[in-house]
Coordinates of C-alpha atoms in Angstrom, one line a residue:
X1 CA 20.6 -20.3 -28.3
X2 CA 20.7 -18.9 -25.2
X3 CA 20.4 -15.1 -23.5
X4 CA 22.8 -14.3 -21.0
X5 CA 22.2 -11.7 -18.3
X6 CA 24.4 -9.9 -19.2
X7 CA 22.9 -8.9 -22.9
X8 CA 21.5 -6.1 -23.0
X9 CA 18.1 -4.6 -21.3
X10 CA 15.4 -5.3 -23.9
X11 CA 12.8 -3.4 -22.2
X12 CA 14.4 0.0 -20.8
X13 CA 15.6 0.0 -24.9
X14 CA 11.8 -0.6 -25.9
X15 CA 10.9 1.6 -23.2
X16 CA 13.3 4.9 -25.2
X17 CA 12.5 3.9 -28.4
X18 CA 8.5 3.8 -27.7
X19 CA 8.2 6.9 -25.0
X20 CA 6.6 4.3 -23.2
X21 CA 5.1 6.3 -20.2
X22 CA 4.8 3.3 -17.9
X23 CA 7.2 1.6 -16.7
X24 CA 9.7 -1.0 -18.2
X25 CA 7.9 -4.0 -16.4
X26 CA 4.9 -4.1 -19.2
X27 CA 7.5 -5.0 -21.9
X28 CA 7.9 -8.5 -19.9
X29 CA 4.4 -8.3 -19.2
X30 CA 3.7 -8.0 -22.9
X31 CA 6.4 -10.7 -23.9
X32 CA 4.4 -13.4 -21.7
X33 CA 1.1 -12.8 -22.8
X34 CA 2.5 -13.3 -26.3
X35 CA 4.8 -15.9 -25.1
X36 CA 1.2 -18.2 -23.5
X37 CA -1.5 -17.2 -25.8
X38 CA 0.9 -17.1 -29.2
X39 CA -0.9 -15.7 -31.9
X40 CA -2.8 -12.8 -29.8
X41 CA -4.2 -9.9 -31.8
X42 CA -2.8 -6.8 -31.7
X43 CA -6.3 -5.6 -29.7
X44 CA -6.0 -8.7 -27.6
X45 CA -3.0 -8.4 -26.5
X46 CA -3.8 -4.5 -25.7
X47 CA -6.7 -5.5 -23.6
X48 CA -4.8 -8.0 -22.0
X49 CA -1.7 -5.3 -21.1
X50 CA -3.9 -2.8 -20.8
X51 CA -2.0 0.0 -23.2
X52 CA -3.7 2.0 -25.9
X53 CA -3.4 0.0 -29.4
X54 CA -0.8 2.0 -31.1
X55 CA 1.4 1.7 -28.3
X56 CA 0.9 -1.7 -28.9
X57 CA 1.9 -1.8 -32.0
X58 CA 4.9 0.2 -31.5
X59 CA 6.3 -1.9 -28.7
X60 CA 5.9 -5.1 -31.4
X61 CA 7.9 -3.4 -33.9
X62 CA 10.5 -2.6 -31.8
X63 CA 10.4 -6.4 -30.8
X64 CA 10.6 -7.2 -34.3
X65 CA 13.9 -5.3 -34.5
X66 CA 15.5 -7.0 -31.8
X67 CA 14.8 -10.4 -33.2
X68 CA 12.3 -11.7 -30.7
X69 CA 9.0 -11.7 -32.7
X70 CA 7.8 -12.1 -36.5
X71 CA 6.4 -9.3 -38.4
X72 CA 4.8 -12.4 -40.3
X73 CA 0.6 -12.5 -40.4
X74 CA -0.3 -15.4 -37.7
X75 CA 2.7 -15.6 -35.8
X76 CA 3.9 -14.5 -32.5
X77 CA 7.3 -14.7 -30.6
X78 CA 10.5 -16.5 -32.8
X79 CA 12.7 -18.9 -30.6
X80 CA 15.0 -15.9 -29.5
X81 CA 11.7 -14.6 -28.0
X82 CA 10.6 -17.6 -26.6
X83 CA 13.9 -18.3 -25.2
X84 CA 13.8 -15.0 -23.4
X85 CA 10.8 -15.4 -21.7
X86 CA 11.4 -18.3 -20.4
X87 CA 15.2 -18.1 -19.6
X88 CA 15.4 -14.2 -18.8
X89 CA 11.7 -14.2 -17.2
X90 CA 11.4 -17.6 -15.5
X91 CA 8.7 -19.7 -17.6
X92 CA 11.1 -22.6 -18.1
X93 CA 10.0 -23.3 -14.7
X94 CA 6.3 -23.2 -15.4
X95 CA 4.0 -25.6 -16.7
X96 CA 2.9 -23.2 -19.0
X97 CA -0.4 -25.5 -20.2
X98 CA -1.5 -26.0 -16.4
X99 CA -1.1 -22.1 -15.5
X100 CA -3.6 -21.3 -18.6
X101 CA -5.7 -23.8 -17.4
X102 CA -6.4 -22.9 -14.2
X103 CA -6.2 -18.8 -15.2
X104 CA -8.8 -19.5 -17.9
X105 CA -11.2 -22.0 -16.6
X106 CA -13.0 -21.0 -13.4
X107 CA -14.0 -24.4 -12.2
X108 CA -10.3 -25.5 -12.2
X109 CA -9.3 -22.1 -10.1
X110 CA -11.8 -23.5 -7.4
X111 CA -10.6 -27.0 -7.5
X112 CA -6.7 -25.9 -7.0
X113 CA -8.4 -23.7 -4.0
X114 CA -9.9 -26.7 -2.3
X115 CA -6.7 -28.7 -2.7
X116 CA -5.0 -25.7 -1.3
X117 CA -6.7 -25.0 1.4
X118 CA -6.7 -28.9 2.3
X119 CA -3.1 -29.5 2.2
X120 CA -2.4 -25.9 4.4
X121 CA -5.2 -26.8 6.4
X122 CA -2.8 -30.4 7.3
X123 CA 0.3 -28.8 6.5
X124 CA 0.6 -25.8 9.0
X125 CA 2.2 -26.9 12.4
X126 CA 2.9 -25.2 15.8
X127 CA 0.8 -22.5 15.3
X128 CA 0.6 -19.9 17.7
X129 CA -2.2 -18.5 19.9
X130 CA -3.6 -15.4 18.8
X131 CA -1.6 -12.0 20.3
X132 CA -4.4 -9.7 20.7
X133 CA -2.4 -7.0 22.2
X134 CA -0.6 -6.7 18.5
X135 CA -3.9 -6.7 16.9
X136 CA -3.5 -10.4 15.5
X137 CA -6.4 -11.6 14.2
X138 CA -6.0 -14.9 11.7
X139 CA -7.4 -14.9 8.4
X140 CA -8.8 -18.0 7.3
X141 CA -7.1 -20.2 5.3
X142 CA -9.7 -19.7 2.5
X143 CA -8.6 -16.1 2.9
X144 CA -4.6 -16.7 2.1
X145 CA -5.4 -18.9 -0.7
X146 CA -7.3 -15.9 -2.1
X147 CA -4.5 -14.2 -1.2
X148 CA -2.1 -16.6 -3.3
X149 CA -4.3 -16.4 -6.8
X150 CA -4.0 -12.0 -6.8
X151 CA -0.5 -13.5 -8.0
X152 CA -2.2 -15.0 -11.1
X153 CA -3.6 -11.5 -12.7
X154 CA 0.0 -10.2 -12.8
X155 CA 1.7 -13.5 -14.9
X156 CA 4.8 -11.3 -14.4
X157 CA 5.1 -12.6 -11.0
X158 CA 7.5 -15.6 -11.9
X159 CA 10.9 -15.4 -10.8
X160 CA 10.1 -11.8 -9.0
X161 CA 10.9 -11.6 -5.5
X162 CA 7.6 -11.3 -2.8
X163 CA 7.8 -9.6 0.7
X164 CA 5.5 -10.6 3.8
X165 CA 5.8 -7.8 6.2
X166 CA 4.7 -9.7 8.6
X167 CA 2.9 -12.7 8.0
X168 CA 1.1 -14.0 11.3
X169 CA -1.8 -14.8 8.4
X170 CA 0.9 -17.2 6.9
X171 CA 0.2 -16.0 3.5
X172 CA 3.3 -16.8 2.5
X173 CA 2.8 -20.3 2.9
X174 CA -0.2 -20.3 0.5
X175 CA 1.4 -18.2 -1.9
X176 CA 4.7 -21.4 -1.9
X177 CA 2.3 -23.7 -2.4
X178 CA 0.7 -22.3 -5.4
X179 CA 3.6 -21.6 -7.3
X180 CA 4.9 -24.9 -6.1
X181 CA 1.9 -26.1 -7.6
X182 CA 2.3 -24.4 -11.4
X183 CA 6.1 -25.6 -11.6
X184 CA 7.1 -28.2 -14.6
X185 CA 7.2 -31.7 -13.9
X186 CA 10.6 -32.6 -12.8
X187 CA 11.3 -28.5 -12.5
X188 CA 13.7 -29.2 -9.1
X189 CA 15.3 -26.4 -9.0
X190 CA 13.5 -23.5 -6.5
X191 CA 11.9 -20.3 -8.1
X192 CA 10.6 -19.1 -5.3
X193 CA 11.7 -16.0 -3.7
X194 CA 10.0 -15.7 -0.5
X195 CA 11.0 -13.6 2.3
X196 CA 9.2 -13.0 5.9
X197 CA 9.7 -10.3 8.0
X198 CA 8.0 -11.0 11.0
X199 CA 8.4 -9.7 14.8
X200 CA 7.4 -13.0 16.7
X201 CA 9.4 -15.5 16.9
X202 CA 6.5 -18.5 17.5
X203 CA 5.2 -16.9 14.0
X204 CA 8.7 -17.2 12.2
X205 CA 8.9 -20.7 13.9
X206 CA 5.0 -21.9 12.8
X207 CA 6.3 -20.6 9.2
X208 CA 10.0 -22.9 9.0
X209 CA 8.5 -25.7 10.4
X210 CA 5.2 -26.1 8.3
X211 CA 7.6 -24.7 4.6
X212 CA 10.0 -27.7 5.4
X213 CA 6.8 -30.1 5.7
X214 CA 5.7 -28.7 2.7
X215 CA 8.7 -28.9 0.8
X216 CA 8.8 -24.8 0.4
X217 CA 11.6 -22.5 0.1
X218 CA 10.8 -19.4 2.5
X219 CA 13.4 -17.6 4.1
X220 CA 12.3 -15.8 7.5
X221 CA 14.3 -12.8 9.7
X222 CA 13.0 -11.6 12.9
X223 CA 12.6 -7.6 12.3
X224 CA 11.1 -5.2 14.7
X225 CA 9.7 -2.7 11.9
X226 CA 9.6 0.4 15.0
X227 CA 13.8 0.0 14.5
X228 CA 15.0 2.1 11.7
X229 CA 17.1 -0.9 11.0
X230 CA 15.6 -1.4 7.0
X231 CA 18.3 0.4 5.1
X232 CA 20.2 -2.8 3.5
X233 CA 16.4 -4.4 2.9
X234 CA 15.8 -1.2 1.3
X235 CA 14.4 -1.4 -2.8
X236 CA 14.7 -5.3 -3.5
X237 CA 10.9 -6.5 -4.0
X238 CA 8.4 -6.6 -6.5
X239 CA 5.4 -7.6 -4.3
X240 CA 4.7 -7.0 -0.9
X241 CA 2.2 -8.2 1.1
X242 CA 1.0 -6.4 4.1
X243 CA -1.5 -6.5 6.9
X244 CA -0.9 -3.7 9.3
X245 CA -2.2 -3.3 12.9
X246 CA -5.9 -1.5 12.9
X247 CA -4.3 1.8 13.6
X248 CA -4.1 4.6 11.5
X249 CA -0.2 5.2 13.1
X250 CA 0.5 1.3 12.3
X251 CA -0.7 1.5 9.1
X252 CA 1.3 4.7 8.2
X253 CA 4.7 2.6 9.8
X254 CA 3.7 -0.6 7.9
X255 CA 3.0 1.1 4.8
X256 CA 6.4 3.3 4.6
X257 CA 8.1 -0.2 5.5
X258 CA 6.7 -1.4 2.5
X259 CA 7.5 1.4 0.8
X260 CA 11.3 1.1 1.6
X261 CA 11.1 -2.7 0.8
X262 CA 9.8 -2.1 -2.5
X263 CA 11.2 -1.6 -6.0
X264 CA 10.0 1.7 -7.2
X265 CA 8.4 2.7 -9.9
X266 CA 6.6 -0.8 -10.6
X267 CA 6.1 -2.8 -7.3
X268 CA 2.7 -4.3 -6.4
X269 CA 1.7 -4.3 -2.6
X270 CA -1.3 -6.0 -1.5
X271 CA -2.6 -3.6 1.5
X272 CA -5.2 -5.4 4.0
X273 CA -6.3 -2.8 6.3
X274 CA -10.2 -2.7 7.9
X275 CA -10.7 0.5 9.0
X276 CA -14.3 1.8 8.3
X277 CA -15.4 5.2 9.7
X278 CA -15.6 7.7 7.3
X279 CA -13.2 9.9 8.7
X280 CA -10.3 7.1 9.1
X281 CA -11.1 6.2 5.5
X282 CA -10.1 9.5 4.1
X283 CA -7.1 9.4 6.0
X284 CA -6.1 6.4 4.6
X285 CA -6.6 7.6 1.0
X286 CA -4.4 10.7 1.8
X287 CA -1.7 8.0 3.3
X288 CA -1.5 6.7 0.0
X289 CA -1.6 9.7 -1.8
X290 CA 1.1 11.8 -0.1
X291 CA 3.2 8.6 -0.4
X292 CA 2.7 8.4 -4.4
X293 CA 1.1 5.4 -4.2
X294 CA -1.5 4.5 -7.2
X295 CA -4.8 2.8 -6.2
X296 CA -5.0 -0.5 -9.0
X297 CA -8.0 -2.0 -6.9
X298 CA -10.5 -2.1 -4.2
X299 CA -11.8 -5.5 -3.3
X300 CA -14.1 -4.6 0.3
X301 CA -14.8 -7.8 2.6
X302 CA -11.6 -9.5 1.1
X303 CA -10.2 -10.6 3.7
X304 CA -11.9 -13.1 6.4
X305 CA -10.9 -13.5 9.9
X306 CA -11.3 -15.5 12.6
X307 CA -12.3 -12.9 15.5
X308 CA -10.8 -9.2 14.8
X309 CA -14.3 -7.6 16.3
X310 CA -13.4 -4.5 16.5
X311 CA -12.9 -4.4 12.4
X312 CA -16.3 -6.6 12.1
X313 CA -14.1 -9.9 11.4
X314 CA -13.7 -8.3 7.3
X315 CA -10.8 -5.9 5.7
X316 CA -10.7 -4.3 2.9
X317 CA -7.7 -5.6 0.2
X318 CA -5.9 -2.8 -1.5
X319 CA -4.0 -3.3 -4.8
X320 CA -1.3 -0.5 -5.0
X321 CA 1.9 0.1 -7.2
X322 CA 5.1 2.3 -6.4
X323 CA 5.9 5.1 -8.6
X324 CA 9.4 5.9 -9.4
X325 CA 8.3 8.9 -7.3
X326 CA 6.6 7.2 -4.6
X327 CA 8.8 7.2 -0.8
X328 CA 8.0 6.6 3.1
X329 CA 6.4 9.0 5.3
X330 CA 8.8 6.6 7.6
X331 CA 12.4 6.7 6.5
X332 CA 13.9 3.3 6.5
X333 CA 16.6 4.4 8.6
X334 CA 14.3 5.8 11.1
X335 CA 13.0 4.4 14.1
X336 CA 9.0 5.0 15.2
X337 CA 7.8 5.9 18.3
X338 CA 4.3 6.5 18.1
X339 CA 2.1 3.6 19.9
X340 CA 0.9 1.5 16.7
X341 CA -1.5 -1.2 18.0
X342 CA -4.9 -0.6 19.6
X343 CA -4.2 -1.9 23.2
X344 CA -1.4 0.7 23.5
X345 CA -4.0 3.5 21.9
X346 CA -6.7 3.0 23.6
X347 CA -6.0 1.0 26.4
X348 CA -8.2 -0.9 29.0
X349 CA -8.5 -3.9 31.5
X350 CA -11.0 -6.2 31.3
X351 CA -12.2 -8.5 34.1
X352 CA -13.2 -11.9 33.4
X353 CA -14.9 -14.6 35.8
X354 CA -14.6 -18.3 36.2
X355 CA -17.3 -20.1 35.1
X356 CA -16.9 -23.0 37.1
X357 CA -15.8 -21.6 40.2
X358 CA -16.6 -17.7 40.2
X359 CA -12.8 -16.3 40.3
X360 CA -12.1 -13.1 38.9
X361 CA -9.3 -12.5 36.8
X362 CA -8.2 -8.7 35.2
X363 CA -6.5 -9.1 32.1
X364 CA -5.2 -5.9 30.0
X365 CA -1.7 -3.9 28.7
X366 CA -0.7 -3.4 32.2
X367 CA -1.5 -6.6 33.4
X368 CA 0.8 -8.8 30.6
X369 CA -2.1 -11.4 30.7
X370 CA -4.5 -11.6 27.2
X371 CA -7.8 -13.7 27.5
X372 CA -6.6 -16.4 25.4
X373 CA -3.1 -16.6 27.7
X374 CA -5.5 -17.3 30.6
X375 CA -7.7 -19.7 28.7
X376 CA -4.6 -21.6 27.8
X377 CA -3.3 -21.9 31.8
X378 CA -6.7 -22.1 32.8
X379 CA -8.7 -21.0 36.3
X380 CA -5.4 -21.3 38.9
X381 CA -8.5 -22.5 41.5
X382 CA -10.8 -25.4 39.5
X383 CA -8.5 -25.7 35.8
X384 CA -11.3 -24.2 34.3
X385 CA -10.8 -22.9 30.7
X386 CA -13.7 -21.2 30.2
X387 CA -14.5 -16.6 30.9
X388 CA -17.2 -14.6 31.4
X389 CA -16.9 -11.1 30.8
X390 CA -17.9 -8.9 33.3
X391 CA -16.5 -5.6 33.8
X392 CA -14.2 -3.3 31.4
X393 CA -12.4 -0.4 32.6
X394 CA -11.1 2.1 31.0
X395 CA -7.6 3.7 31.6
X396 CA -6.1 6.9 30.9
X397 CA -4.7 6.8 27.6
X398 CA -0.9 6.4 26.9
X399 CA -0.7 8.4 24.2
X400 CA -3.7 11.4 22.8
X401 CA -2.6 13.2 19.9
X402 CA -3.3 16.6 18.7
X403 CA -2.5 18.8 16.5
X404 CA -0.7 22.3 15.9
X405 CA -3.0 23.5 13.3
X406 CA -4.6 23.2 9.9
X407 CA -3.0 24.0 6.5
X408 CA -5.3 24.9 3.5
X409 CA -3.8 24.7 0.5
X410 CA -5.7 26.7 -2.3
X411 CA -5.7 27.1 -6.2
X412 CA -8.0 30.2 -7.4
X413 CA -8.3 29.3 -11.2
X414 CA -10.1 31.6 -14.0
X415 CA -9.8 34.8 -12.2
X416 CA -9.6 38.2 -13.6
X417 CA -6.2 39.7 -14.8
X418 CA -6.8 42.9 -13.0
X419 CA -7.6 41.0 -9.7
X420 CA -4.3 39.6 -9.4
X421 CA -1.7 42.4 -11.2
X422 CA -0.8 45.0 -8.4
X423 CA -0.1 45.1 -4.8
X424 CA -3.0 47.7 -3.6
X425 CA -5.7 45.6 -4.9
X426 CA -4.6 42.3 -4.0
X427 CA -3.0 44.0 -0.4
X428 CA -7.2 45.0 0.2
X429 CA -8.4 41.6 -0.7
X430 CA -6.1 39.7 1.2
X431 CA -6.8 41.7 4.6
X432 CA -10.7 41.7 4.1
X433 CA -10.3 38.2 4.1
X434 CA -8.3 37.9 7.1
X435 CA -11.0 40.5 9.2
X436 CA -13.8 38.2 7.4
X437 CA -12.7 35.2 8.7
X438 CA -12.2 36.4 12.4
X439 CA -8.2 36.0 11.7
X440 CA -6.3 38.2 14.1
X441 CA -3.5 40.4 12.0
X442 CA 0.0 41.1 13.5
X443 CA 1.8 42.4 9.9
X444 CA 1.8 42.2 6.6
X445 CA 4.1 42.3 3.5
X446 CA 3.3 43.0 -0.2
X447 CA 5.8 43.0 -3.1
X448 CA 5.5 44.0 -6.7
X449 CA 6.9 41.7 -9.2
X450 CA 8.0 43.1 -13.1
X451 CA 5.8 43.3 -14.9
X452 CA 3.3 42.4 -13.0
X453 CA 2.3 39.3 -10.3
X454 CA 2.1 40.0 -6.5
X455 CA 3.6 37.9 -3.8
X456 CA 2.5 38.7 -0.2
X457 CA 2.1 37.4 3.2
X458 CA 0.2 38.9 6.2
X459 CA 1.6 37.3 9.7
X460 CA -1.3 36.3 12.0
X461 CA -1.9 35.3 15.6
X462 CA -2.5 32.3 14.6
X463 CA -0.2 32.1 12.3
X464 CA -0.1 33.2 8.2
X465 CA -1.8 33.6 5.3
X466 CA -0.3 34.4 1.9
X467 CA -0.8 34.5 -1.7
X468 CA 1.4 34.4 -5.0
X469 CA -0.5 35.4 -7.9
X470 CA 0.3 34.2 -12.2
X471 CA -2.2 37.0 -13.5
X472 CA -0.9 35.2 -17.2
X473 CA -2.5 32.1 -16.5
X474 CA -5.7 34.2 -14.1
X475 CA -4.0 31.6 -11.4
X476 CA -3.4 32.6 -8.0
X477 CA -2.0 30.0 -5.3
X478 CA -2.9 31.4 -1.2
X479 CA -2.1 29.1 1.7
X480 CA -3.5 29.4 5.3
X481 CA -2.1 28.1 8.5
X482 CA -4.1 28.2 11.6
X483 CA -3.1 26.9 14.5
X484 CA -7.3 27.3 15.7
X485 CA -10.2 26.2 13.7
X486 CA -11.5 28.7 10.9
X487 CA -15.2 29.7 12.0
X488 CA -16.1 28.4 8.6
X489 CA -13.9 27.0 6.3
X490 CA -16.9 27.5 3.7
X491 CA -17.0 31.1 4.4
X492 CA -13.2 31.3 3.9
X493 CA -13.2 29.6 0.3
X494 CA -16.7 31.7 -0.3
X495 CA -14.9 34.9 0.5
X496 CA -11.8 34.1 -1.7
X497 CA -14.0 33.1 -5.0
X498 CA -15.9 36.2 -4.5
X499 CA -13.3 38.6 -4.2
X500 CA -11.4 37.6 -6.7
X501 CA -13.4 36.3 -9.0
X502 CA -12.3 32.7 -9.8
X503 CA -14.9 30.6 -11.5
X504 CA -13.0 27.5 -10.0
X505 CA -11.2 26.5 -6.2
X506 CA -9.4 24.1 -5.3
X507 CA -9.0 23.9 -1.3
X508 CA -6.6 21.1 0.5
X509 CA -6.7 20.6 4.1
X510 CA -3.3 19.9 5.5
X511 CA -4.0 18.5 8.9
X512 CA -0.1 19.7 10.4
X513 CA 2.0 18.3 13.7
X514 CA 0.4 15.5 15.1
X515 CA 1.9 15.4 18.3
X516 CA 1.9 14.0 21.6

C-alpha cells in the first residue's frame, strides 16, 4: 500500500474536524511520536505533543476514521499509518532504532557529540579569517553541534527544509552531518534539504568544499540580505537558523529575513543574538513581539565563540515559531539602508605597533585594513605577525539616530459609566490632563455618539492626545503622541486613573521615527 501526494491532507482534515487551535504541523508531530514509541498512552503522548488530553483523544479518533490507527486497547498506528509516516513524513529514511537511542539515552547524545565534533573538527577546509568589520565572530564547533541536536526535540524535522541565513558559524555543516548520521543503512537517496544564504563568498566556498568532503548535500547562494531581492525565497522553510550582527538594526533586518524565508504559521527559527543591556533587551522582546513571533525558549550562554568581546564571547539562543499572523518589519521586497554592523555604528580606528620592530599601523572602517588582515601580511618592515594595541580613536559617527517622538498607547479598564458617557465631562478631563502634564493645547474636538460613547481629540504643540470611550464595557482607549518627553510619564498615567476612575491601566510606549 502506498500514499500518494496527491491523497488528501490528513492533517488540515484533522485540524476542521477537531478545532484544533494550533496549527496542522502537530498532527505529523503526533503521528511520529506514535509512529516511534507505538503503544503510547493517551497522557503520554499528550505530554509528549504538548496538547490538553481531550484534544488528544479527539485527534486519535479522527485518526481512527481515516484508517491510520486502531481503536483496539494496546495498539497504535495500522500499516496505512505507518506507511504514512514514513512515506508522507520521511522516516523511511531514518534508522528509526538509532534516533530513539540517541534521543532517549544521554550518554549516547554525548558520544554522537564527540564524534561530531571530531569529524567537523577534520572535515572543515579553507576556512576563512574572521571579518570583524561584519561582526564575525566563530562559534565553536562544540557550539554547532549543539546547534544540530535543537533538531532532535522537534522529530518533525525529517524531510522539512532548513535555512542558514548566513552561516559563517557553519552550522549547517553540523546540522548535515547529524542527519547524515540518523539515516538507514543503505538509505542513499539525500533527505537533506539544506540551503545557505550567505554574503561572503570565502564562507560559501569553506561550506562546498568541506559538504563535498563530507559527503553532504548543501546548496549555497550568495545573497546580500540589505537587497530587497527575497521575494521568490519568500515562505518555503520550516527552520531557520540565524545569527544576526550585534546590532539592534541588524537584528531587526536578519530577523524580517527570516521572517520572509519562513513558512508561517508553524516555522521554528533558532535566533542567536548576545545583546545584554537592559534596555537593548527590551527592545529585542518588542522586535519579536510586533513581528508576531512566539517565544518557545530561552537558553542564555548557548552559544560559545571564539573572540566576539564586545558580547562577552556568549549569546543567548532563542527558540521562536511564526504565526499565521506573524510578517517582517522589513518587507522582502525591500531594500535596507540603515548601517547594521557595529564598525559602521560606532566606528573607530585603532592603532597597533610592531612588536618586533616598533612600526605603527592604524587599522579601522576607513582604513579597509582589520587586525587579523594585518596579522596575516604581517609587519611590511621585519614580517612580524604579532600587535600591540596602543591607541584607539574615536570618529564621528556615520550614522546617530533619533527619534520623532513617543507614542503611549493606553487601556483605562473598570472605570465608571458616567465618566466616560458625555462630551462635557470627558471634554474637562481630557484638557486637565493636557494642562497637568505641561502639554501645550492648539484645539480640540469632541463628538457625541448615540446613545452614548465620546470620541475626541485635542491637537497639541507637540502633537495629539485623544480618547474613544465603550462606557458598556467601563473601557476607554486614549493615545498620546509627543514629539518631547512627558515630565512624568507616571504622573500622566497617575492623572488618567484618577480622573477617571479605572481600577486598572494598561500603558504602551511606542518609541516612533527612528531616523537619521
Amino acid at each position: 500500500m502506498k500514499i500518494e501526494p496527491t491523497q488528501v491532507n490528513i492533517a488540515k482534515i484533522i485540524k476542521e474536524q477537531t478545532k484544533l487551535e494550533e496549527s496542522e504541523e502537530v498532527v505529523h508531530l503526533l503521528l511520529i511520536e506514535w509512529y516511534l514509541r507505538k503503544q503510547l498512552s493517551t497522557k503520554k503522548l499528550a505530554g509528549k505533543v504538548k496538547l490538553p488530553l481531550p484534544l488528544v483523544s479527539a485527534i486519535k479518533k479522527e485518526l481512527v476514521k481515516l484508517g491510520l490507527a486502531s481503536n483496539k486497547v494496546g495498539t497504535g498506528l495500522t500499516r496505512k499509518g505507518k506507511l504514512y509516516v514514513e512515506q508522507q513524513l520521511g522516516w523511511a529514511a531514518i534508522n528509526k532504532e538509532y534516533y530513539l537511542k540517541v534521543t532517549d539515552s544521554k550518554e549516547e547524545q554525548a558520544s554522537l557529540k564527540e564524534v561530531m565534533a571530531e569529524e567537523l573538527t577534520v572535515g572543515i577546509v579553507g576556512r576563512p579569517s574572521v571579518a570583524v568589520a561584519y561582526d564575525q565572530a566563530f562559534a565553536t564547533i562544540e557550539t554547532i553541534v549543539e546547534r544540530a541536536f535543537l533538531l532532535l526535540e522537534k522529530p518533525d524535522f525529517i524531510n522539512k527544509h532548513i535555512l542558514f541565513l548566513g552561516d559563517d558559524d557553519l552550522s549547517s555543516l553540523a546540522v548535515g552531518l547529524l542527519i547524515k548520521k540518523l539515516k538507514a543503512s543503505g538509505r542513499t537517496k539525500s533527505i537533506e534539504k539544506l540551503t545557505v544564504y550567505e554574503l561572503s563568498p570565502d564562507v560559501i566556498h569553506c561550506i562546498n568544499t568541506s559538504a563535498k568532503k563530507m559527503d553532504l548535500d548543501i546548496v549555497c547562494q550568495h545573497l546580500d540580505f540589505r537587497e530587497g531581492s527575497l521575494s521568490k525565497y519568500k515562505n518555503q522553510f520550516d527552520y531557520i537558523y540565524v545569527d544576526p550582527p550585534y546590532t539592534l538594526s541588524g537584528l531587526k533586518l536578519f530577523l524580517s529575513r527570516a521572517i520572509s524565508c519562513s513558512r508561517l504559521e508553524h516555522a521554528h527559527i533558532f535566533l542567536s543574538f548576545g545583546e545584554k543591556a537592559p534596555k537593548n533587551q527590551l527592545a529585542l522582546q518588542k522586535l519579536i513581539g510586533l513581528q508576531n513571533l512566539v517565544i518557545e525558549k530561552i537558553k542564555p550562554n548557548f552559544n560559545q565563540y571564539s573572540g566576539a568581546s564586545i558580547i562577552g564571547g556568549v549569546s543567548t539562543l532563542y527558540e521562536l515559531t511564526t504565526q499565521i499572523d506573524s510578517y517582517p518589519a522589513v518587507l522582502a521586497e525591500s531594500s535596507y539602508s540603515d548601517y547594521i554592523y557595529t564598525g559602521e555604528l560606532r566606528p573607530r580606528n585603532v592603532v597597533y605597533q610592531c612588536c618586533r620592530c616598533g612600526k605603527e599601523y592604524t587599522v579601522g572602517l576607513y582604513t579597509e585594513m582589520t587586525i587579523e588582515e594585518l596579522k596575516r601580511k604581517k609587519c611590511s618592515i621585519c614580517a612580524n605577525d604579532t600587535f600591540l594595541r596602543i591607541d584607539t580613536k574615536k570618529l564621528p559617527d556615520l550614522q546617530e539616530q533619533h527619534s520623532l517622538g513617543k507614542h503611549y498607547l493606553i487601556e483605562l479598564k473598570n472605570c465608571p459609566k458616567e465618566k466616560l458617557t458625555s462630551v462635557p465631562l470627558v471634554e474637562q478631563l481630557m484638557l486637565q490632563i493636557a494642562d497637568g502634564c505641561k502639554l501645550t493645547r492648539v484645539q480640540h474636538y469632541f463628538h457625541q455618539f448615540e446613545p452614548w460613547g465620546v470620541s475626541g481629540v485635542i491637537i497639541l504643540a507637540e502633537s495629539h492626545l485623544t480618547i474613544h470611550t465603550w462606557p458598556e464595557k467601563n473601557y476607554a482607549a486614549v493615545d498620546l503622541f509627543v514629539c518631547s518627553d512627558l515630565s512624568s510619564e507616571s504622573h500622566f498615567t497617575s492623572l488618567l486613573l484618577t480622573l477617571f476612575e479605572g481600577k486598572e491601566i494598561e500603558c504602551r510606549c511606542i518609541i516612533r521615527g527612528n531616523v537619521s
